[in-house]
Amino acid sequence: IMDVTTPRKTSATDGGSLSNGNTPTVSGAAAAAAAAPGSGQGALLNLPRLYIVDYDMTSGWAQDVFSLPHNAIRRELIDLYTILGAVYKRNARTSREEDERFSQWWSVFSAFVEEYFDIESRILLPLIVPAEEDPVHKQDIAVLMYQMEDARIKLIKRLRDVNEKVEKLFVLPMKDVFP
């Protein structure tokens, strides 16, 4: 999830580290869930770096309009990787009830993400405009808006691809839906 705020303090979560390396480190429940069963090796899942942006009500409250929902999405993605890691550890052997609970969780998450990005695109992003006398920032904002729209379109496409798979959980076990 792209954050349009200026750089502020961020904190790592179980979903990744703040290191500049290409591979995020994981700890706690996410690491335990993502490790290959019995392998003694590193995490199976290629966990993305998910940075939680600190809220700053003293100097940048307007930025929190983006940070709050983006952080919510990041935290849910951390949960998703934890769930997938746990499912892998069990060799995708899940009960019907677990499949249904995952489907319900996913449908709420997916709907939230689609709805939020629709609101962001229609309402919030059009409010970001530089002063007319500031051509440098005007160009920067135009590039950023293009990048955000491109990322949003790709993310929504991926969500919809997963939605199609998750719908199959109503008739197939998870091991057959997510091989």
Short mmCIF file of N, CA and C in Angstrom, two decimals:
data_model
loop_
_atom_site.label_atom_id
_atom_site.label_comp_id
_atom_site.label_asym_id
_atom_site.label_seq_id
_atom_site.Cartn_x
_atom_site.Cartn_y
_atom_site.Cartn_z
N ILE A 1 0.86 -1.17 0.00
CA ILE A 1 0.00 0.00 0.00
C ILE A 1 0.90 1.22 0.00
N MET A 2 0.66 2.10 -0.90
CA MET A 2 1.49 3.28 -1.00
C MET A 2 0.99 4.35 -0.05
N ASP A 3 1.91 5.00 0.64
CA ASP A 3 1.54 6.07 1.57
C ASP A 3 1.98 7.39 0.96
N VAL A 4 1.06 8.33 0.84
CA VAL A 4 1.37 9.60 0.19
C VAL A 4 1.88 10.64 1.17
N THR A 5 2.08 10.25 2.41
CA THR A 5 2.54 11.21 3.39
C THR A 5 4.02 11.47 3.24
N THR A 6 4.46 12.57 3.79
CA THR A 6 5.90 12.84 3.84
C THR A 6 6.50 11.86 4.82
N PRO A 7 7.81 11.61 4.72
CA PRO A 7 8.42 10.62 5.62
C PRO A 7 8.22 11.00 7.08
N ARG A 8 7.77 10.04 7.84
CA ARG A 8 7.63 10.19 9.28
C ARG A 8 8.14 8.92 9.92
N LYS A 9 8.21 8.91 11.23
CA LYS A 9 8.65 7.72 11.92
C LYS A 9 7.74 6.56 11.57
N THR A 10 8.34 5.41 11.34
CA THR A 10 7.56 4.21 11.09
C THR A 10 8.02 3.14 12.06
N SER A 11 7.22 2.14 12.22
CA SER A 11 7.60 1.05 13.10
C SER A 11 7.35 -0.27 12.38
N ALA A 12 8.20 -1.22 12.69
CA ALA A 12 8.05 -2.55 12.09
C ALA A 12 7.02 -3.33 12.88
N THR A 13 6.41 -4.27 12.23
CA THR A 13 5.46 -5.16 12.89
C THR A 13 5.92 -6.57 12.64
N ASP A 14 5.14 -7.54 13.08
CA ASP A 14 5.48 -8.93 12.80
C ASP A 14 5.60 -9.19 11.30
N GLY A 15 5.07 -8.32 10.47
CA GLY A 15 5.07 -8.54 9.04
C GLY A 15 6.33 -8.12 8.34
N GLY A 16 7.27 -7.50 9.01
CA GLY A 16 8.48 -7.10 8.31
C GLY A 16 9.36 -6.25 9.18
N SER A 17 10.49 -5.87 8.65
CA SER A 17 11.42 -5.06 9.41
C SER A 17 11.64 -3.75 8.69
N LEU A 18 12.33 -2.86 9.36
CA LEU A 18 12.64 -1.58 8.74
C LEU A 18 14.01 -1.58 8.11
N SER A 19 14.63 -2.73 8.00
CA SER A 19 15.95 -2.78 7.38
C SER A 19 15.85 -2.41 5.91
N ASN A 20 16.97 -2.00 5.36
CA ASN A 20 16.99 -1.62 3.95
C ASN A 20 17.28 -2.81 3.04
N GLY A 21 17.40 -3.99 3.60
CA GLY A 21 17.68 -5.17 2.79
C GLY A 21 16.49 -5.55 1.92
N ASN A 22 16.73 -6.43 0.98
CA ASN A 22 15.66 -6.85 0.09
C ASN A 22 14.68 -7.81 0.73
N THR A 23 15.14 -8.56 1.74
CA THR A 23 14.28 -9.54 2.35
C THR A 23 13.91 -9.09 3.75
N PRO A 24 12.63 -8.92 4.02
CA PRO A 24 12.24 -8.50 5.36
C PRO A 24 12.44 -9.64 6.34
N THR A 25 12.71 -9.27 7.58
CA THR A 25 12.79 -10.28 8.62
C THR A 25 11.43 -10.35 9.28
N VAL A 26 11.13 -11.51 9.82
CA VAL A 26 9.86 -11.65 10.53
C VAL A 26 10.14 -12.19 11.91
N SER A 27 9.27 -11.91 12.82
CA SER A 27 9.43 -12.41 14.17
C SER A 27 8.06 -12.76 14.72
N GLY A 28 8.06 -13.35 15.88
CA GLY A 28 6.81 -13.64 16.56
C GLY A 28 5.93 -14.61 15.80
N ALA A 29 4.63 -14.39 15.88
CA ALA A 29 3.65 -15.31 15.29
C ALA A 29 3.81 -15.43 13.79
N ALA A 30 4.12 -14.32 13.12
CA ALA A 30 4.24 -14.39 11.66
C ALA A 30 5.40 -15.29 11.25
N ALA A 31 6.52 -15.21 11.97
CA ALA A 31 7.67 -16.05 11.64
C ALA A 31 7.35 -17.51 11.90
N ALA A 32 6.73 -17.79 13.03
CA ALA A 32 6.39 -19.16 13.35
C ALA A 32 5.42 -19.74 12.33
N ALA A 33 4.46 -18.94 11.91
CA ALA A 33 3.47 -19.42 10.97
C ALA A 33 4.04 -19.60 9.58
N ALA A 34 5.03 -18.77 9.21
CA ALA A 34 5.54 -18.80 7.85
C ALA A 34 6.65 -19.81 7.65
N ALA A 35 7.24 -20.32 8.71
CA ALA A 35 8.36 -21.25 8.56
C ALA A 35 7.87 -22.56 7.96
N ALA A 36 8.70 -23.10 7.09
CA ALA A 36 8.37 -24.39 6.48
C ALA A 36 8.35 -25.45 7.57
N PRO A 37 7.33 -26.30 7.60
CA PRO A 37 7.21 -27.27 8.67
C PRO A 37 8.38 -28.24 8.69
N GLY A 38 9.01 -28.33 9.87
CA GLY A 38 10.08 -29.30 10.05
C GLY A 38 11.35 -29.01 9.28
N SER A 39 11.42 -27.91 8.56
CA SER A 39 12.59 -27.66 7.72
C SER A 39 13.73 -27.02 8.47
N GLY A 40 13.41 -26.28 9.53
CA GLY A 40 14.44 -25.55 10.23
C GLY A 40 15.00 -24.41 9.40
N GLN A 41 14.38 -24.12 8.27
CA GLN A 41 14.86 -23.06 7.40
C GLN A 41 14.05 -21.80 7.60
N GLY A 42 14.35 -20.79 6.82
CA GLY A 42 13.69 -19.50 6.91
C GLY A 42 12.23 -19.58 6.50
N ALA A 43 11.64 -18.44 6.47
CA ALA A 43 10.22 -18.35 6.15
C ALA A 43 9.93 -18.83 4.74
N LEU A 44 8.85 -19.54 4.59
CA LEU A 44 8.42 -20.01 3.28
C LEU A 44 7.83 -18.87 2.46
N LEU A 45 7.00 -18.08 3.11
CA LEU A 45 6.31 -17.01 2.39
C LEU A 45 7.25 -15.84 2.17
N ASN A 46 7.16 -15.26 1.01
CA ASN A 46 7.92 -14.06 0.71
C ASN A 46 7.14 -12.88 1.26
N LEU A 47 7.40 -12.56 2.50
CA LEU A 47 6.63 -11.52 3.18
C LEU A 47 7.03 -10.14 2.65
N PRO A 48 6.04 -9.34 2.30
CA PRO A 48 6.37 -7.98 1.88
C PRO A 48 6.74 -7.14 3.09
N ARG A 49 7.48 -6.08 2.85
CA ARG A 49 7.76 -5.13 3.92
C ARG A 49 6.51 -4.30 4.13
N LEU A 50 5.96 -4.35 5.30
CA LEU A 50 4.74 -3.60 5.62
C LEU A 50 5.09 -2.62 6.73
N TYR A 51 5.13 -1.36 6.39
CA TYR A 51 5.51 -0.32 7.35
C TYR A 51 4.26 0.34 7.91
N ILE A 52 4.20 0.38 9.22
CA ILE A 52 3.09 1.06 9.88
C ILE A 52 3.55 2.50 10.12
N VAL A 53 2.79 3.44 9.61
CA VAL A 53 3.13 4.85 9.75
C VAL A 53 2.57 5.37 11.05
N ASP A 54 3.42 6.02 11.85
CA ASP A 54 2.96 6.61 13.11
C ASP A 54 2.05 7.79 12.81
N TYR A 55 1.08 7.97 13.67
CA TYR A 55 0.16 9.10 13.53
C TYR A 55 0.78 10.30 14.25
N ASP A 56 0.60 11.46 13.67
CA ASP A 56 1.22 12.66 14.22
C ASP A 56 0.19 13.77 14.28
N MET A 57 -0.56 13.80 15.35
CA MET A 57 -1.64 14.78 15.47
C MET A 57 -1.10 16.19 15.73
N THR A 58 0.19 16.33 16.02
CA THR A 58 0.71 17.66 16.34
C THR A 58 1.12 18.45 15.11
N SER A 59 1.63 17.78 14.09
CA SER A 59 2.12 18.56 12.95
C SER A 59 1.56 18.12 11.61
N GLY A 60 1.00 16.95 11.52
CA GLY A 60 0.57 16.49 10.21
C GLY A 60 -0.76 15.78 10.22
N TRP A 61 -1.73 16.31 10.94
CA TRP A 61 -3.00 15.60 11.10
C TRP A 61 -3.65 15.27 9.76
N ALA A 62 -3.47 16.11 8.76
CA ALA A 62 -4.11 15.86 7.46
C ALA A 62 -3.56 14.59 6.81
N GLN A 63 -2.32 14.27 7.10
CA GLN A 63 -1.71 13.06 6.54
C GLN A 63 -2.36 11.80 7.10
N ASP A 64 -2.89 11.90 8.30
CA ASP A 64 -3.50 10.73 8.93
C ASP A 64 -4.76 10.27 8.20
N VAL A 65 -5.33 11.13 7.38
CA VAL A 65 -6.49 10.73 6.58
C VAL A 65 -6.10 9.56 5.68
N PHE A 66 -4.86 9.52 5.24
CA PHE A 66 -4.36 8.41 4.44
C PHE A 66 -3.73 7.32 5.32
N SER A 67 -2.98 7.73 6.32
CA SER A 67 -2.24 6.77 7.14
C SER A 67 -3.14 5.81 7.89
N LEU A 68 -4.23 6.28 8.44
CA LEU A 68 -5.11 5.43 9.23
C LEU A 68 -5.65 4.25 8.41
N PRO A 69 -6.31 4.49 7.27
CA PRO A 69 -6.81 3.33 6.51
C PRO A 69 -5.69 2.50 5.88
N HIS A 70 -4.59 3.15 5.47
CA HIS A 70 -3.48 2.38 4.89
C HIS A 70 -2.88 1.46 5.95
N ASN A 71 -2.74 1.95 7.18
CA ASN A 71 -2.24 1.10 8.26
C ASN A 71 -3.20 -0.05 8.56
N ALA A 72 -4.49 0.22 8.51
CA ALA A 72 -5.47 -0.85 8.73
C ALA A 72 -5.30 -1.95 7.68
N ILE A 73 -5.10 -1.56 6.44
CA ILE A 73 -4.90 -2.54 5.36
C ILE A 73 -3.60 -3.29 5.59
N ARG A 74 -2.55 -2.60 5.97
CA ARG A 74 -1.27 -3.26 6.25
C ARG A 74 -1.42 -4.30 7.36
N ARG A 75 -2.11 -3.93 8.43
CA ARG A 75 -2.28 -4.86 9.54
C ARG A 75 -3.07 -6.10 9.11
N GLU A 76 -4.07 -5.92 8.29
CA GLU A 76 -4.84 -7.06 7.80
C GLU A 76 -3.98 -7.93 6.88
N LEU A 77 -3.09 -7.31 6.11
CA LEU A 77 -2.18 -8.09 5.27
C LEU A 77 -1.23 -8.93 6.12
N ILE A 78 -0.79 -8.37 7.24
CA ILE A 78 0.04 -9.13 8.17
C ILE A 78 -0.75 -10.34 8.66
N ASP A 79 -2.02 -10.14 9.01
CA ASP A 79 -2.87 -11.26 9.43
C ASP A 79 -3.01 -12.29 8.31
N LEU A 80 -3.16 -11.82 7.08
CA LEU A 80 -3.29 -12.74 5.95
C LEU A 80 -2.06 -13.63 5.82
N TYR A 81 -0.87 -13.04 5.91
CA TYR A 81 0.35 -13.84 5.80
C TYR A 81 0.48 -14.80 6.98
N THR A 82 0.03 -14.41 8.15
CA THR A 82 0.05 -15.30 9.30
C THR A 82 -0.89 -16.49 9.05
N ILE A 83 -2.07 -16.20 8.54
CA ILE A 83 -3.05 -17.24 8.23
C ILE A 83 -2.48 -18.20 7.19
N LEU A 84 -1.93 -17.65 6.11
CA LEU A 84 -1.40 -18.50 5.04
C LEU A 84 -0.23 -19.35 5.53
N GLY A 85 0.61 -18.77 6.38
CA GLY A 85 1.71 -19.55 6.96
C GLY A 85 1.21 -20.70 7.81
N ALA A 86 0.18 -20.44 8.61
CA ALA A 86 -0.40 -21.49 9.45
C ALA A 86 -1.03 -22.58 8.60
N VAL A 87 -1.70 -22.18 7.54
CA VAL A 87 -2.31 -23.17 6.63
C VAL A 87 -1.23 -24.02 5.98
N TYR A 88 -0.13 -23.40 5.58
CA TYR A 88 0.96 -24.16 4.97
C TYR A 88 1.54 -25.16 5.97
N LYS A 89 1.75 -24.72 7.20
CA LYS A 89 2.32 -25.62 8.21
C LYS A 89 1.46 -26.86 8.39
N ARG A 90 0.18 -26.73 8.15
CA ARG A 90 -0.73 -27.87 8.29
C ARG A 90 -0.93 -28.56 6.95
N ASN A 91 -0.08 -28.27 5.98
CA ASN A 91 -0.18 -28.85 4.64
C ASN A 91 -1.54 -28.59 4.02
N ALA A 92 -2.08 -27.42 4.27
CA ALA A 92 -3.36 -26.97 3.72
C ALA A 92 -4.52 -27.86 4.13
N ARG A 93 -4.34 -28.59 5.21
CA ARG A 93 -5.45 -29.42 5.72
C ARG A 93 -6.26 -28.56 6.68
N THR A 94 -7.37 -28.09 6.20
CA THR A 94 -8.24 -27.24 7.00
C THR A 94 -9.63 -27.85 7.03
N SER A 95 -10.35 -27.51 8.07
CA SER A 95 -11.72 -28.01 8.18
C SER A 95 -12.65 -27.13 7.35
N ARG A 96 -13.81 -27.62 7.11
CA ARG A 96 -14.83 -26.86 6.37
C ARG A 96 -15.12 -25.54 7.09
N GLU A 97 -15.21 -25.62 8.42
CA GLU A 97 -15.48 -24.43 9.23
C GLU A 97 -14.35 -23.40 9.08
N GLU A 98 -13.10 -23.86 9.07
CA GLU A 98 -11.97 -22.95 8.89
C GLU A 98 -12.00 -22.30 7.51
N ASP A 99 -12.33 -23.08 6.51
CA ASP A 99 -12.43 -22.53 5.15
C ASP A 99 -13.51 -21.45 5.09
N GLU A 100 -14.63 -21.71 5.73
CA GLU A 100 -15.72 -20.72 5.74
C GLU A 100 -15.33 -19.47 6.51
N ARG A 101 -14.65 -19.64 7.65
CA ARG A 101 -14.21 -18.47 8.42
C ARG A 101 -13.21 -17.64 7.62
N PHE A 102 -12.29 -18.31 6.91
CA PHE A 102 -11.34 -17.58 6.08
C PHE A 102 -12.09 -16.83 4.98
N SER A 103 -13.05 -17.48 4.36
CA SER A 103 -13.84 -16.84 3.30
C SER A 103 -14.55 -15.60 3.82
N GLN A 104 -15.11 -15.71 5.01
CA GLN A 104 -15.79 -14.56 5.61
C GLN A 104 -14.80 -13.44 5.91
N TRP A 105 -13.66 -13.79 6.50
CA TRP A 105 -12.63 -12.79 6.79
C TRP A 105 -12.20 -12.10 5.50
N TRP A 106 -11.92 -12.90 4.49
CA TRP A 106 -11.46 -12.34 3.22
C TRP A 106 -12.50 -11.41 2.61
N SER A 107 -13.76 -11.81 2.62
CA SER A 107 -14.78 -10.99 1.98
C SER A 107 -14.90 -9.62 2.65
N VAL A 108 -14.75 -9.56 3.97
CA VAL A 108 -14.79 -8.27 4.67
C VAL A 108 -13.55 -7.45 4.31
N PHE A 109 -12.38 -8.08 4.35
CA PHE A 109 -11.14 -7.38 4.02
C PHE A 109 -11.16 -6.85 2.59
N SER A 110 -11.51 -7.71 1.67
CA SER A 110 -11.52 -7.34 0.26
C SER A 110 -12.51 -6.21 -0.02
N ALA A 111 -13.69 -6.30 0.57
CA ALA A 111 -14.69 -5.24 0.38
C ALA A 111 -14.19 -3.92 0.96
N PHE A 112 -13.55 -3.96 2.13
CA PHE A 112 -13.01 -2.74 2.74
C PHE A 112 -11.98 -2.10 1.82
N VAL A 113 -11.05 -2.91 1.31
CA VAL A 113 -9.98 -2.37 0.46
C VAL A 113 -10.56 -1.73 -0.80
N GLU A 114 -11.47 -2.44 -1.46
CA GLU A 114 -12.08 -1.88 -2.68
C GLU A 114 -12.84 -0.60 -2.38
N GLU A 115 -13.62 -0.61 -1.32
CA GLU A 115 -14.41 0.58 -0.97
C GLU A 115 -13.50 1.75 -0.59
N TYR A 116 -12.48 1.45 0.21
CA TYR A 116 -11.58 2.54 0.61
C TYR A 116 -10.89 3.16 -0.60
N PHE A 117 -10.34 2.33 -1.49
CA PHE A 117 -9.63 2.89 -2.64
C PHE A 117 -10.56 3.62 -3.59
N ASP A 118 -11.80 3.21 -3.64
CA ASP A 118 -12.78 3.96 -4.43
C ASP A 118 -12.98 5.35 -3.82
N ILE A 119 -13.16 5.40 -2.50
CA ILE A 119 -13.32 6.69 -1.81
C ILE A 119 -12.06 7.54 -1.96
N GLU A 120 -10.91 6.91 -1.79
CA GLU A 120 -9.65 7.64 -1.93
C GLU A 120 -9.53 8.26 -3.32
N SER A 121 -9.85 7.47 -4.33
CA SER A 121 -9.73 7.94 -5.72
C SER A 121 -10.73 9.03 -6.05
N ARG A 122 -11.97 8.87 -5.59
CA ARG A 122 -13.03 9.83 -5.94
C ARG A 122 -13.03 11.09 -5.08
N ILE A 123 -12.65 10.95 -3.79
CA ILE A 123 -12.83 12.06 -2.87
C ILE A 123 -11.50 12.64 -2.36
N LEU A 124 -10.63 11.79 -1.83
CA LEU A 124 -9.44 12.30 -1.17
C LEU A 124 -8.36 12.79 -2.14
N LEU A 125 -8.02 11.98 -3.12
CA LEU A 125 -6.92 12.36 -4.02
C LEU A 125 -7.19 13.64 -4.81
N PRO A 126 -8.41 13.89 -5.26
CA PRO A 126 -8.65 15.16 -5.96
C PRO A 126 -8.41 16.40 -5.09
N LEU A 127 -8.40 16.22 -3.78
CA LEU A 127 -8.16 17.36 -2.90
C LEU A 127 -6.68 17.74 -2.80
N ILE A 128 -5.81 16.86 -3.29
CA ILE A 128 -4.37 17.13 -3.22
C ILE A 128 -3.97 17.91 -4.46
N VAL A 129 -3.77 19.18 -4.28
CA VAL A 129 -3.36 20.04 -5.39
C VAL A 129 -2.29 21.01 -4.88
N PRO A 130 -1.24 21.20 -5.64
CA PRO A 130 -0.22 22.16 -5.24
C PRO A 130 -0.66 23.58 -5.57
N ALA A 131 0.00 24.50 -4.95
CA ALA A 131 -0.25 25.90 -5.29
C ALA A 131 0.16 26.12 -6.74
N GLU A 132 -0.61 26.92 -7.46
CA GLU A 132 -0.35 27.18 -8.88
C GLU A 132 1.06 27.74 -9.11
N GLU A 133 1.56 28.48 -8.15
CA GLU A 133 2.89 29.09 -8.33
C GLU A 133 4.02 28.12 -7.98
N ASP A 134 3.71 26.84 -7.81
CA ASP A 134 4.72 25.85 -7.43
C ASP A 134 4.80 24.74 -8.48
N PRO A 135 5.42 25.04 -9.66
CA PRO A 135 5.44 24.05 -10.75
C PRO A 135 6.23 22.78 -10.41
N VAL A 136 7.25 22.88 -9.56
CA VAL A 136 8.05 21.70 -9.22
C VAL A 136 7.17 20.68 -8.49
N HIS A 137 6.47 21.12 -7.48
CA HIS A 137 5.62 20.20 -6.73
C HIS A 137 4.41 19.75 -7.54
N LYS A 138 3.99 20.59 -8.45
CA LYS A 138 2.85 20.22 -9.30
C LYS A 138 3.22 18.98 -10.12
N GLN A 139 4.43 18.97 -10.68
CA GLN A 139 4.90 17.81 -11.45
C GLN A 139 5.06 16.60 -10.54
N ASP A 140 5.65 16.79 -9.35
CA ASP A 140 5.83 15.69 -8.40
C ASP A 140 4.49 15.06 -8.03
N ILE A 141 3.51 15.90 -7.78
CA ILE A 141 2.19 15.40 -7.38
C ILE A 141 1.53 14.67 -8.55
N ALA A 142 1.70 15.18 -9.75
CA ALA A 142 1.13 14.51 -10.91
C ALA A 142 1.71 13.11 -11.07
N VAL A 143 3.02 12.98 -10.89
CA VAL A 143 3.68 11.67 -10.99
C VAL A 143 3.19 10.76 -9.88
N LEU A 144 3.12 11.28 -8.67
CA LEU A 144 2.65 10.49 -7.54
C LEU A 144 1.23 10.01 -7.75
N MET A 145 0.38 10.88 -8.24
CA MET A 145 -1.03 10.50 -8.49
C MET A 145 -1.10 9.38 -9.53
N TYR A 146 -0.29 9.48 -10.57
CA TYR A 146 -0.27 8.44 -11.59
C TYR A 146 0.18 7.11 -10.97
N GLN A 147 1.25 7.17 -10.17
CA GLN A 147 1.76 5.94 -9.54
C GLN A 147 0.72 5.33 -8.59
N MET A 148 0.04 6.18 -7.84
CA MET A 148 -0.97 5.67 -6.91
C MET A 148 -2.14 5.03 -7.66
N GLU A 149 -2.57 5.66 -8.72
CA GLU A 149 -3.68 5.10 -9.50
C GLU A 149 -3.28 3.78 -10.13
N ASP A 150 -2.06 3.71 -10.65
CA ASP A 150 -1.56 2.47 -11.24
C ASP A 150 -1.49 1.36 -10.18
N ALA A 151 -0.97 1.69 -9.00
CA ALA A 151 -0.88 0.71 -7.92
C ALA A 151 -2.28 0.28 -7.47
N ARG A 152 -3.20 1.21 -7.39
CA ARG A 152 -4.57 0.90 -6.98
C ARG A 152 -5.22 -0.06 -7.97
N ILE A 153 -5.06 0.21 -9.25
CA ILE A 153 -5.65 -0.66 -10.29
C ILE A 153 -5.08 -2.07 -10.18
N LYS A 154 -3.76 -2.18 -10.01
CA LYS A 154 -3.13 -3.50 -9.90
C LYS A 154 -3.59 -4.24 -8.65
N LEU A 155 -3.69 -3.52 -7.53
CA LEU A 155 -4.11 -4.14 -6.29
C LEU A 155 -5.55 -4.63 -6.39
N ILE A 156 -6.42 -3.83 -6.94
CA ILE A 156 -7.83 -4.23 -7.08
C ILE A 156 -7.94 -5.45 -7.99
N LYS A 157 -7.15 -5.49 -9.05
CA LYS A 157 -7.15 -6.67 -9.93
C LYS A 157 -6.72 -7.91 -9.16
N ARG A 158 -5.67 -7.78 -8.36
CA ARG A 158 -5.20 -8.93 -7.57
C ARG A 158 -6.26 -9.36 -6.55
N LEU A 159 -6.90 -8.39 -5.91
CA LEU A 159 -7.96 -8.71 -4.96
C LEU A 159 -9.07 -9.51 -5.64
N ARG A 160 -9.45 -9.06 -6.81
CA ARG A 160 -10.53 -9.75 -7.53
C ARG A 160 -10.11 -11.14 -7.98
N ASP A 161 -8.83 -11.32 -8.34
CA ASP A 161 -8.33 -12.65 -8.67
C ASP A 161 -8.45 -13.58 -7.46
N VAL A 162 -8.06 -13.08 -6.30
CA VAL A 162 -8.15 -13.88 -5.08
C VAL A 162 -9.61 -14.12 -4.73
N ASN A 163 -10.47 -13.13 -4.94
CA ASN A 163 -11.91 -13.30 -4.66
C ASN A 163 -12.45 -14.51 -5.40
N GLU A 164 -12.04 -14.66 -6.66
CA GLU A 164 -12.51 -15.80 -7.45
C GLU A 164 -12.09 -17.12 -6.82
N LYS A 165 -10.86 -17.16 -6.31
CA LYS A 165 -10.39 -18.39 -5.67
C LYS A 165 -11.11 -18.63 -4.35
N VAL A 166 -11.27 -17.58 -3.56
CA VAL A 166 -11.91 -17.73 -2.25
C VAL A 166 -13.35 -18.21 -2.40
N GLU A 167 -14.04 -17.77 -3.45
CA GLU A 167 -15.41 -18.24 -3.68
C GLU A 167 -15.47 -19.75 -3.84
N LYS A 168 -14.38 -20.34 -4.34
CA LYS A 168 -14.34 -21.79 -4.53
C LYS A 168 -14.29 -22.54 -3.21
N LEU A 169 -13.93 -21.82 -2.11
CA LEU A 169 -13.87 -22.48 -0.81
C LEU A 169 -15.24 -22.96 -0.34
N PHE A 170 -16.29 -22.47 -0.96
CA PHE A 170 -17.62 -22.92 -0.58
C PHE A 170 -17.90 -24.33 -1.10
N VAL A 171 -17.12 -24.78 -2.10
CA VAL A 171 -17.34 -26.12 -2.64
C VAL A 171 -16.10 -27.00 -2.62
N LEU A 172 -14.92 -26.40 -2.47
CA LEU A 172 -13.67 -27.17 -2.48
C LEU A 172 -12.87 -26.91 -1.20
N PRO A 173 -12.09 -27.88 -0.75
CA PRO A 173 -11.22 -27.63 0.40
C PRO A 173 -10.07 -26.67 0.03
N MET A 174 -9.52 -26.01 1.03
CA MET A 174 -8.48 -25.01 0.79
C MET A 174 -7.28 -25.60 0.04
N LYS A 175 -6.91 -26.83 0.35
CA LYS A 175 -5.75 -27.44 -0.32
C LYS A 175 -5.95 -27.55 -1.83
N ASP A 176 -7.20 -27.61 -2.29
CA ASP A 176 -7.48 -27.69 -3.72
C ASP A 176 -7.62 -26.31 -4.35
N VAL A 177 -7.96 -25.31 -3.54
CA VAL A 177 -8.14 -23.96 -4.05
C VAL A 177 -6.80 -23.22 -4.13
N PHE A 178 -5.98 -23.39 -3.10
CA PHE A 178 -4.66 -22.74 -3.05
C PHE A 178 -3.58 -23.82 -3.00
N PRO A 179 -3.27 -24.41 -4.16
CA PRO A 179 -2.29 -25.51 -4.16
C PRO A 179 -0.89 -25.03 -3.82
#
